[in-house]
XYZ file of C-alpha atoms in Angstrom:
660
model
C 0.123 0.549 0.130
C 2.472 2.338 1.315
C 4.292 1.754 -2.388
C 1.654 2.197 -4.528
C 1.438 5.233 -2.565
C 4.539 6.446 -3.495
C 4.363 5.740 -6.711
C 1.282 7.481 -7.581
C 3.053 10.160 -5.828
C 5.880 10.564 -7.891
C 3.969 10.445 -10.194
C 1.998 13.746 -9.640
C 4.890 15.045 -9.150
C 5.979 14.586 -12.442
C 2.809 15.662 -14.139
C 3.425 18.690 -12.136
C 6.982 19.612 -13.578
C 6.114 18.770 -16.861
C 2.850 21.260 -16.175
C 4.503 24.042 -15.647
C 4.843 26.921 -17.166
C 7.965 28.168 -18.295
C 6.964 31.019 -21.025
C 4.000 33.452 -21.632
C 3.391 35.734 -23.788
C 1.337 37.122 -26.631
C 2.521 36.401 -30.409
C 0.944 37.526 -33.980
C 1.061 33.681 -36.254
C 3.266 34.456 -39.048
C 2.926 35.202 -41.985
C -0.343 36.428 -42.041
C 0.160 38.210 -38.619
C -3.954 38.775 -38.270
C -4.891 38.447 -34.086
C -3.115 38.380 -31.233
C -2.294 34.732 -29.900
C -1.667 33.404 -26.542
C 1.551 31.238 -25.541
C 2.598 29.213 -23.052
C 5.251 27.122 -22.845
C 6.087 23.962 -20.400
C 7.798 20.808 -21.034
C 5.421 19.247 -22.354
C 4.069 21.441 -24.854
C 4.574 24.616 -27.023
C 0.332 25.613 -26.353
C -1.688 28.899 -28.020
C -5.054 29.843 -28.569
C -6.600 33.205 -30.308
C -6.800 36.208 -27.499
C -11.135 37.399 -27.560
C -12.867 40.069 -25.905
C -16.175 38.337 -27.052
C -17.561 35.415 -25.277
C -16.136 33.042 -28.438
C -14.139 29.953 -27.092
C -11.423 29.111 -29.563
C -9.360 25.401 -29.074
C -6.570 25.829 -27.539
C -3.142 23.859 -29.935
C -0.159 22.690 -28.863
C 2.791 21.225 -30.144
C 3.905 18.822 -27.873
C 7.401 18.713 -27.111
C 9.006 15.217 -27.880
C 7.479 16.597 -31.679
C 10.056 19.402 -32.349
C 13.321 18.585 -33.159
C 13.991 22.519 -33.038
C 12.973 26.397 -32.975
C 14.871 28.825 -34.731
C 14.030 33.080 -34.750
C 12.608 33.992 -37.777
C 15.704 35.362 -40.126
C 15.651 37.753 -42.780
C 16.711 36.482 -46.638
C 15.316 34.986 -49.315
C 16.436 31.339 -50.104
C 18.390 29.476 -48.281
C 22.078 28.217 -48.930
C 23.013 24.360 -46.678
C 25.942 22.688 -46.626
C 25.994 19.832 -48.649
C 29.093 17.520 -48.834
C 32.335 17.754 -49.497
C 33.362 15.861 -53.318
C 35.852 13.755 -54.240
C 38.406 14.681 -56.551
C 40.636 12.519 -58.725
C 43.898 13.102 -56.362
C 44.473 15.224 -53.565
C 47.234 18.223 -53.051
C 49.291 17.673 -50.295
C 52.002 19.968 -50.082
C 50.248 22.285 -47.731
C 50.863 19.907 -44.950
C 53.512 19.336 -43.031
C 52.416 15.565 -41.893
C 54.668 12.952 -42.553
C 52.171 10.207 -42.733
C 50.505 10.855 -45.970
C 47.285 8.872 -45.258
C 46.959 11.345 -41.904
C 47.920 14.624 -44.143
C 45.637 13.478 -47.290
C 42.671 12.413 -44.991
C 43.583 16.297 -43.103
C 43.634 18.160 -46.639
C 39.968 16.414 -47.271
C 37.987 17.316 -44.396
C 38.918 21.513 -45.398
C 37.592 20.995 -48.766
C 34.545 23.542 -49.244
C 31.680 21.178 -49.279
C 29.391 21.881 -52.542
C 26.215 24.510 -51.528
C 22.658 23.368 -51.575
C 19.738 26.121 -52.044
C 16.484 25.856 -50.968
C 13.412 28.147 -51.276
C 12.770 31.082 -48.462
C 9.237 29.952 -47.815
C 10.367 25.880 -47.160
C 11.649 27.421 -43.465
C 9.652 30.776 -43.811
C 12.521 33.768 -43.811
C 11.144 37.582 -42.583
C 10.823 39.994 -45.073
C 13.043 41.935 -43.073
C 15.365 42.403 -40.232
C 12.940 44.129 -38.001
C 10.284 41.120 -37.888
C 11.165 39.568 -34.597
C 10.113 36.355 -34.097
C 10.441 32.209 -34.094
C 9.927 29.360 -35.684
C 9.070 25.929 -34.364
C 9.997 22.869 -37.074
C 8.083 19.394 -34.983
C 7.713 16.082 -37.296
C 3.399 15.045 -35.080
C 2.462 11.671 -35.944
C -0.585 12.059 -38.881
C -2.548 8.573 -39.557
C -1.738 7.607 -43.184
C -4.560 7.924 -46.156
C -6.351 5.309 -46.414
C -4.185 3.038 -44.003
C -4.961 2.018 -39.993
C -0.949 3.246 -39.824
C 0.721 6.279 -38.672
C 3.600 8.565 -39.369
C 5.033 11.625 -38.814
C 4.656 14.393 -41.121
C 6.350 17.936 -41.571
C 4.896 20.971 -39.294
C 6.291 24.252 -39.169
C 4.975 27.129 -37.128
C 6.015 30.347 -36.562
C 5.121 33.682 -34.503
C 5.957 36.923 -34.483
C 6.026 39.478 -31.201
C 3.169 41.436 -30.910
C 3.911 45.366 -31.202
C 2.297 45.950 -27.678
C 4.029 43.466 -26.017
C 7.606 45.646 -26.436
C 8.118 48.528 -28.008
C 12.512 48.673 -28.536
C 13.290 46.390 -31.096
C 16.221 45.207 -28.777
C 13.825 44.592 -26.434
C 11.840 42.630 -28.791
C 14.793 40.597 -30.091
C 16.326 39.687 -27.123
C 12.764 38.035 -25.670
C 12.130 36.903 -28.725
C 16.148 34.626 -28.965
C 14.794 33.977 -25.467
C 12.275 31.954 -26.362
C 13.760 29.824 -29.140
C 16.678 29.045 -26.683
C 14.216 27.235 -24.252
C 12.406 26.304 -27.079
C 15.420 24.112 -28.294
C 16.718 22.659 -24.634
C 13.610 21.793 -23.741
C 13.579 19.977 -27.550
C 16.519 18.596 -26.996
C 15.676 17.381 -23.622
C 12.477 18.126 -21.826
C 13.898 17.310 -18.443
C 16.740 19.515 -18.459
C 17.418 21.930 -15.476
C 15.974 25.220 -14.437
C 18.700 26.477 -14.257
C 20.155 25.842 -17.380
C 16.737 27.404 -18.990
C 17.308 30.896 -17.464
C 18.572 33.011 -20.015
C 22.197 34.216 -18.544
C 23.065 30.430 -18.965
C 25.563 30.206 -22.313
C 23.991 26.508 -22.533
C 24.908 25.250 -26.290
C 21.178 24.270 -27.676
C 23.235 21.421 -29.867
C 25.607 18.657 -28.427
C 28.268 19.520 -31.436
C 29.724 19.110 -34.747
C 28.892 15.698 -36.568
C 31.037 13.850 -38.900
C 28.813 12.662 -41.437
C 30.151 9.859 -43.897
C 28.200 9.282 -47.441
C 28.679 6.165 -49.636
C 26.800 7.351 -52.782
C 27.043 3.830 -54.253
C 25.559 1.785 -51.989
C 22.319 0.354 -52.562
C 20.246 1.653 -55.251
C 22.897 4.449 -55.005
C 20.509 7.385 -54.141
C 22.585 7.938 -50.100
C 23.855 11.398 -51.792
C 20.924 12.294 -53.124
C 18.463 11.454 -49.606
C 21.326 13.452 -48.023
C 20.272 16.480 -49.741
C 17.118 16.377 -50.191
C 15.880 14.926 -47.049
C 18.796 14.870 -44.291
C 20.396 18.183 -44.585
C 16.571 20.370 -44.160
C 15.898 17.608 -41.117
C 19.576 19.032 -39.868
C 19.362 22.565 -40.125
C 16.229 22.590 -38.460
C 17.448 21.159 -35.344
C 20.476 22.977 -35.695
C 23.076 20.655 -36.075
C 26.051 21.807 -37.134
C 28.272 18.931 -39.804
C 30.694 18.620 -42.064
C 29.492 15.715 -44.769
C 32.444 13.474 -46.501
C 31.866 11.451 -49.763
C 33.214 7.320 -49.462
C 33.659 4.739 -50.746
C 34.012 3.780 -54.279
C 35.281 7.029 -54.959
C 38.646 6.259 -52.755
C 39.421 2.839 -52.382
C 37.507 0.593 -51.085
C 38.250 0.528 -46.839
C 38.273 4.309 -47.193
C 35.865 5.446 -44.055
C 38.225 2.930 -42.182
C 41.108 4.610 -43.559
C 39.571 8.168 -42.280
C 38.686 6.311 -38.843
C 42.293 5.339 -38.600
C 43.522 8.692 -39.011
C 41.376 11.421 -38.439
C 41.524 13.292 -35.084
C 37.717 12.059 -33.482
C 38.509 13.630 -30.002
C 37.299 17.075 -33.121
C 33.578 15.471 -33.805
C 30.783 15.406 -31.615
C 29.743 11.797 -33.715
C 30.400 10.199 -36.820
C 26.819 9.512 -38.817
C 27.339 7.605 -41.935
C 24.071 7.881 -44.184
C 24.905 4.058 -46.158
C 23.988 1.085 -45.631
C 25.138 -1.568 -42.676
C 28.973 -1.900 -44.423
C 30.371 1.565 -44.013
C 29.237 0.994 -40.110
C 31.014 -2.201 -39.960
C 34.177 -0.479 -41.761
C 33.847 2.930 -39.396
C 33.918 0.628 -36.619
C 36.616 -1.951 -36.867
C 38.621 1.333 -38.302
C 37.986 2.787 -35.014
C 39.277 -0.096 -32.835
C 42.892 -0.072 -34.864
C 43.816 3.042 -33.448
C 46.333 3.054 -31.343
C 43.500 5.271 -28.803
C 40.074 2.582 -29.298
C 38.942 2.620 -25.907
C 38.777 5.973 -25.709
C 37.171 6.542 -29.446
C 34.637 3.776 -29.591
C 32.878 5.838 -27.695
C 32.081 8.646 -29.662
C 28.995 8.532 -30.600
C 27.708 6.219 -34.260
C 24.430 7.291 -35.829
C 22.690 5.932 -38.205
C 20.902 7.322 -41.949
C 18.786 4.621 -44.189
C 20.949 5.184 -47.584
C 21.318 1.612 -48.398
C 19.332 -1.738 -49.429
C 19.634 -3.576 -46.263
C 19.160 0.012 -43.124
C 20.000 -3.269 -40.336
C 20.490 -1.047 -37.892
C 18.209 2.028 -39.045
C 15.668 -0.776 -38.453
C 16.717 -2.065 -35.337
C 17.381 1.529 -33.740
C 13.620 2.562 -35.371
C 12.316 -0.549 -33.816
C 13.872 0.200 -29.996
C 12.532 3.968 -30.124
C 9.094 2.915 -31.250
C 9.496 4.779 -34.570
C 7.748 3.560 -37.822
C 10.047 2.044 -40.282
C 8.426 3.849 -43.120
C 9.251 6.284 -43.919
C 12.891 5.713 -42.358
C 15.202 8.123 -43.339
C 12.107 10.479 -42.051
C 12.291 8.556 -38.814
C 15.404 7.698 -38.687
C 16.630 11.352 -38.964
C 13.858 12.605 -36.029
C 15.753 10.268 -34.269
C 18.935 11.660 -35.161
C 17.392 15.015 -33.579
C 16.417 13.772 -30.776
C 18.997 10.846 -29.726
C 20.649 10.540 -26.375
C 23.747 8.902 -26.714
C 23.370 4.776 -26.181
C 25.477 1.919 -25.181
C 25.211 -1.013 -27.987
C 26.914 -4.858 -27.263
C 29.738 -5.497 -30.078
C 30.813 -9.153 -31.036
C 34.165 -10.014 -31.130
C 34.469 -12.395 -33.979
C 37.795 -14.910 -34.990
C 38.715 -15.418 -37.728
C 42.383 -17.312 -38.603
C 45.426 -14.356 -38.127
C 42.551 -11.422 -37.521
C 39.942 -10.794 -35.558
C 36.799 -8.412 -36.787
C 34.371 -6.403 -34.457
C 30.601 -6.901 -35.232
C 27.957 -5.171 -34.611
C 25.045 -7.216 -36.538
C 24.588 -10.580 -37.739
C 27.662 -13.479 -38.489
C 25.451 -15.333 -41.163
C 26.785 -19.096 -42.684
C 24.029 -21.142 -44.622
C 20.799 -20.187 -46.823
C 20.683 -16.515 -44.790
C 24.216 -16.093 -45.948
C 23.971 -16.751 -49.885
C 20.848 -14.988 -50.002
C 22.630 -11.610 -48.700
C 25.882 -12.070 -51.366
C 24.008 -13.931 -54.085
C 21.839 -11.161 -54.849
C 24.267 -8.067 -54.949
C 24.051 -8.281 -58.439
C 20.351 -6.737 -57.756
C 20.963 -4.013 -55.864
C 19.493 -1.821 -57.596
C 16.238 -3.065 -56.365
C 16.770 -2.091 -52.739
C 15.830 -4.383 -50.290
C 13.285 -6.079 -52.770
C 16.433 -8.179 -53.347
C 17.297 -10.105 -51.041
C 13.001 -11.448 -51.897
C 14.073 -12.012 -55.257
C 17.632 -13.763 -53.789
C 15.170 -16.182 -50.961
C 13.004 -17.812 -54.076
C 16.205 -18.258 -56.005
C 17.730 -19.858 -53.516
C 15.077 -21.743 -51.820
C 14.440 -23.204 -54.941
C 18.101 -24.829 -55.546
C 18.309 -25.999 -51.777
C 21.513 -26.643 -50.483
C 22.492 -28.192 -47.057
C 25.454 -27.257 -45.640
C 27.490 -29.790 -43.731
C 29.445 -28.530 -40.056
C 29.604 -28.028 -36.046
C 28.926 -25.220 -33.813
C 29.774 -25.172 -30.235
C 28.473 -22.221 -27.613
C 28.355 -21.400 -24.402
C 24.689 -21.033 -23.914
C 23.574 -18.290 -21.289
C 20.844 -20.940 -19.493
C 21.118 -24.412 -19.572
C 20.532 -25.963 -23.180
C 17.685 -28.235 -23.941
C 17.521 -29.368 -27.811
C 14.284 -29.115 -29.510
C 13.571 -33.020 -29.528
C 14.102 -33.143 -25.908
C 11.940 -29.959 -25.062
C 9.007 -31.354 -22.210
C 7.318 -28.992 -19.594
C 9.327 -30.255 -16.795
C 10.995 -29.181 -12.814
C 14.551 -27.861 -13.597
C 17.335 -26.300 -11.236
C 18.495 -23.948 -14.370
C 22.269 -21.785 -14.011
C 22.266 -19.098 -15.909
C 25.806 -17.619 -17.052
C 26.617 -14.507 -15.924
C 30.921 -13.194 -16.459
C 32.683 -10.042 -16.315
C 35.541 -9.772 -18.983
C 38.975 -8.425 -17.210
C 43.024 -8.004 -18.685
C 45.897 -6.703 -18.622
C 46.478 -4.549 -22.166
C 49.502 -2.694 -23.391
C 46.697 0.142 -25.035
C 45.882 3.097 -23.140
C 42.199 3.590 -21.922
C 39.531 5.674 -19.755
C 36.786 3.112 -18.928
C 37.453 4.104 -15.723
C 36.857 7.530 -16.787
C 40.089 8.611 -15.201
C 43.293 5.817 -14.793
C 44.582 4.917 -17.553
C 46.883 2.420 -16.262
C 44.029 0.574 -15.244
C 42.613 -2.849 -17.106
C 39.939 -2.475 -18.832
C 36.919 -4.641 -17.643
C 33.304 -5.226 -19.522
C 30.497 -6.455 -16.546
C 27.849 -7.499 -18.034
C 24.766 -6.594 -14.979
C 21.372 -8.368 -15.214
C 18.378 -8.803 -12.985
C 16.292 -11.826 -12.976
C 12.741 -12.163 -13.792
C 10.759 -14.428 -10.754
C 8.594 -15.422 -13.098
C 9.083 -18.987 -13.884
C 7.453 -20.885 -16.806
C 7.302 -24.451 -16.942
C 9.874 -25.436 -18.204
C 11.403 -24.087 -15.210
C 13.922 -21.609 -17.103
C 13.597 -17.376 -16.254
C 10.992 -15.349 -19.224
C 11.487 -17.805 -21.727
C 15.201 -19.031 -21.488
C 17.022 -15.776 -20.776
C 17.685 -12.954 -17.724
C 16.461 -9.842 -18.496
C 18.014 -5.917 -17.807
C 20.380 -3.790 -18.137
C 24.500 -4.019 -19.414
C 26.680 -1.821 -17.754
C 30.555 -0.875 -18.428
C 32.466 -0.878 -15.391
C 36.349 0.506 -14.617
C 38.131 -1.250 -11.932
C 42.142 -1.309 -11.247
C 41.594 -4.832 -8.749
C 40.640 -8.345 -8.434
C 37.052 -9.469 -6.231
C 39.526 -9.824 -3.606
C 41.645 -6.290 -3.928
C 44.550 -8.003 -4.389
C 45.452 -5.664 -7.533
C 45.927 -6.662 -11.182
C 45.773 -10.873 -11.963
C 47.944 -12.583 -13.994
C 47.825 -12.497 -17.660
C 48.397 -16.172 -18.438
C 45.480 -17.155 -15.167
C 41.521 -17.801 -15.792
C 39.953 -17.936 -12.794
C 35.404 -19.325 -12.740
C 34.031 -17.810 -9.172
C 30.334 -19.216 -8.547
C 27.857 -16.913 -7.104
C 25.070 -18.989 -6.651
C 21.234 -16.493 -5.551
C 18.550 -19.063 -5.845
C 14.811 -17.384 -6.366
C 12.026 -19.459 -4.565
C 8.218 -19.204 -6.450
C 5.195 -21.150 -5.550
C 6.321 -24.597 -7.541
C 9.860 -23.863 -8.986
C 13.614 -22.087 -8.733
C 15.933 -20.444 -10.259
C 19.722 -20.841 -9.260
C 22.156 -17.544 -11.019
C 25.533 -18.890 -11.622
C 27.822 -15.912 -11.817
C 31.500 -17.003 -13.713
C 34.186 -14.927 -13.663
C 36.581 -15.387 -16.733
C 40.058 -13.486 -16.555
C 42.825 -13.417 -19.962
C 44.934 -12.247 -21.799
C 44.420 -10.168 -25.172
C 45.479 -11.752 -28.032
C 48.021 -11.215 -30.714
C 45.562 -9.780 -33.018
C 42.796 -8.022 -31.308
C 43.078 -5.511 -29.088
C 40.176 -6.575 -26.415
C 40.846 -9.312 -24.352
C 38.598 -12.630 -25.631
C 38.502 -14.866 -22.005
C 35.302 -17.377 -23.323
C 37.488 -17.886 -26.555
C 40.315 -20.138 -27.045
C 42.798 -20.431 -29.955
C 40.979 -21.624 -32.639
C 43.375 -24.942 -32.627
C 42.243 -25.853 -29.408
C 38.827 -27.897 -28.245
C 36.310 -25.988 -26.804
C 35.898 -25.607 -22.936
C 34.089 -28.374 -21.369
C 30.700 -26.512 -20.505
C 30.293 -25.384 -24.725
C 27.312 -27.021 -26.536
C 28.745 -28.946 -29.347
C 26.335 -29.704 -32.357
C 27.347 -31.390 -35.720
C 25.192 -32.265 -38.630
C 23.678 -30.904 -42.291
C 22.391 -27.238 -41.989
C 20.036 -25.067 -43.622
C 21.360 -21.917 -41.627
C 22.765 -20.760 -38.925
C 22.636 -16.648 -38.048
C 24.261 -15.507 -34.453
C 22.328 -11.988 -34.378
C 22.649 -8.976 -32.229
C 20.148 -6.596 -32.966
C 16.495 -6.764 -33.821
C 16.715 -6.767 -37.368
C 17.976 -8.065 -40.590
C 16.856 -5.321 -43.057
C 13.077 -3.450 -42.827
C 11.323 -7.075 -43.644
C 13.215 -9.097 -41.277
C 12.789 -9.151 -37.930
C 15.539 -11.854 -37.116
C 15.573 -11.450 -33.282
C 12.212 -9.187 -31.539
C 13.517 -9.533 -28.195
C 16.980 -8.158 -29.070
C 18.059 -5.296 -27.741
C 20.954 -2.714 -28.499
C 22.782 -3.423 -24.938
C 21.670 -7.005 -23.445
C 25.177 -9.069 -23.609
C 24.391 -11.670 -25.000
C 23.588 -13.073 -28.845
C 20.970 -14.705 -30.462
C 22.014 -17.603 -31.933
C 19.372 -19.028 -34.694
C 19.892 -22.841 -36.628
C 17.476 -24.611 -38.968
C 19.036 -28.393 -39.761
C 18.621 -30.460 -42.481
C 15.470 -32.007 -43.656
C 13.187 -29.102 -43.639
C 11.018 -28.850 -47.352
C 11.171 -25.723 -49.630
C 7.736 -25.161 -48.969
C 8.180 -25.096 -44.600
C 11.184 -23.325 -46.070
C 9.412 -20.882 -48.255
C 6.672 -20.183 -45.322
C 9.699 -19.317 -42.115
C 10.995 -16.363 -44.858
C 7.548 -15.371 -45.091
C 6.648 -15.500 -41.335
C 10.345 -13.244 -40.831
C 8.780 -9.435 -41.597
C 7.343 -9.808 -37.812
C 9.191 -11.972 -35.892
C 7.050 -15.109 -35.976
C 10.177 -17.739 -37.572
C 11.252 -17.578 -33.199
C 7.701 -19.975 -32.876
C 8.543 -22.396 -35.589
C 9.363 -25.735 -34.537
C 12.354 -26.198 -37.527
C 14.244 -23.062 -35.770
C 16.154 -23.484 -32.648
C 16.971 -20.268 -30.771
C 19.572 -20.169 -27.902
C 21.014 -17.126 -26.080
C 24.533 -17.325 -25.859
C 27.639 -15.648 -24.870
C 30.337 -16.938 -27.281
C 30.358 -19.620 -29.756
C 32.663 -21.106 -31.934
C 31.467 -22.278 -36.409
C 33.618 -24.983 -38.203
C 32.493 -25.822 -41.560
C 32.979 -29.296 -43.316
C 31.140 -27.454 -46.748
C 33.819 -25.286 -48.456
C 31.277 -23.771 -50.569
C 29.075 -21.288 -49.395
C 29.851 -17.671 -47.974
C 30.180 -16.584 -44.556
C 28.611 -12.831 -43.998
C 29.862 -10.871 -41.404
C 27.717 -7.582 -40.944
C 26.590 -8.700 -44.695
C 30.719 -8.789 -45.729
C 31.791 -11.783 -47.085
C 34.425 -13.971 -45.835
C 35.482 -17.103 -47.363
C 34.256 -20.866 -45.724
C 36.742 -20.842 -42.747
C 36.367 -21.819 -38.921
C 35.601 -19.089 -36.516
C 34.990 -17.812 -33.237
C 33.154 -15.074 -31.658
C 32.424 -13.528 -28.501
C 29.966 -10.697 -27.085
C 31.547 -7.806 -25.644
C 28.323 -5.765 -23.407
C 28.431 -2.025 -24.080
C 31.282 -1.693 -25.834
C 29.677 1.079 -28.326
C 28.052 4.164 -28.463
C 25.109 4.929 -30.603
C 22.782 7.965 -31.652
C 19.245 6.429 -30.304
C 16.264 6.923 -28.298
C 15.425 3.747 -25.640
């Protein structure tokens, strides 16, 4: 009873805070300038209604703060000129730089070049006819119902207010008052819960987080990325008052150009990096950052993504997590970018012979990988390429032989043995610690301390019939923690040692119990990897005894750590950007073509997870050893020759621009 009252009180207090009046004033609607409107600004929204001396009652309109991307003062002028991208030239002049590294030299000169200029009509942003007009323009994207559909989508709304002549007499005072409204609305649009002190006009709080480096691959997918950037993304960046420098990358220079830029430029000069392309450019960017000597700090630079390719899986996953529609994706993804928070994202380190790869999306082998790679020839069709590729590959169905080994989060029960029964289940957690020669700031300050990644979870006490919590998984949050000492306080551990500590916790219900086991692994970093991988033994050694091993014929094996693999492929409905595990899916040989086709058709809504043909297991690490030498292995959409590989989760290592 006390707890319920406490929740009600907190809810009432929060509602009162959101409805607190921050500013009030009288304005005219611009450019009509007919009648006086009373404006009231709260943390919830901007309310306005006509001021009338008669008994006429007017409906009060509201622009929700949650829908506003930005606010700008009314500016004088005609057409608006904005920055496009820095266009490539056949060769880069490097004589002006004294840097001895030619790659660094090229990168510096490249970012100093003049960008293309883009022109937009004055009425698109609402410009004032003269400099004496004092007011502000609000840019919002509220939800509207689609025509002939029950679905909703965001639609652009531009409302401008000019200060009424009777409010303030002096021009300078009017401009000062207008600037106050513009600033407070901009700050609230970025964070409705911002402290009252930051809304003070004497405060020097910035209304934008910082300058973005935008990387665009115009050859990605259907080849429309730069057109999308110029026509749809640039206007919203202007409305949100987000400064940026845009760069064309990709085939204009050489394969891996984005990776080279990430390795060489000074990332501390930028608030974040935004990718306008498909998932391939995100893959290049992350792996370029992880090849830097200062990877431990550079990986904290937030990455944003806007759709410009054929897959756009990470964009879909971010939109899905934010509750935003996937269509039109450019509009909703740019809206998220304007309103974003910096959110941790899991990475997965994938080890192939003599190389480590950092993956943010998936590892696939079998029919799914073949569809991804073989449909490259149909890139101009956009996402329809995957449908066409799926039909072709199902008709010519293959079986792939090999072995899959994995370390499950919870006790593994094969499909054929899944029966309702009471079991005592151990749920694994782990913390990662190592000595590293590279500097890091994972502990926010001590560069000599060793990085530690810790998976933290809370557990549901509702136990299902098979004795597992919440469908075989623990749920909760993943944190990134810095530490210098071992759990016994004795200091850093010896790099070559490995130790397992078990802390058991019994959770009781009326009929079942769940045992949570904490496992702590310690290990040193690989010779060719900057990140410790204590869950992985060398590829030429057998996997640990507590791993599960399956071998035989498979139609597909997919390790997925985002919800989507495309806008019509909800591969892992329960996944989160940062949940600390890998979703391993398998389809064994013996499935008919008709059943496989129905399975692919169910991917759009995530119905495949309920199929009896699909095994889905939460794992911390896995190893894939193909016997079949034909086919493809795809890591984040990039092709690799069939070979033995292994992977481990890196909880919350990266940062993305998203909304929880």
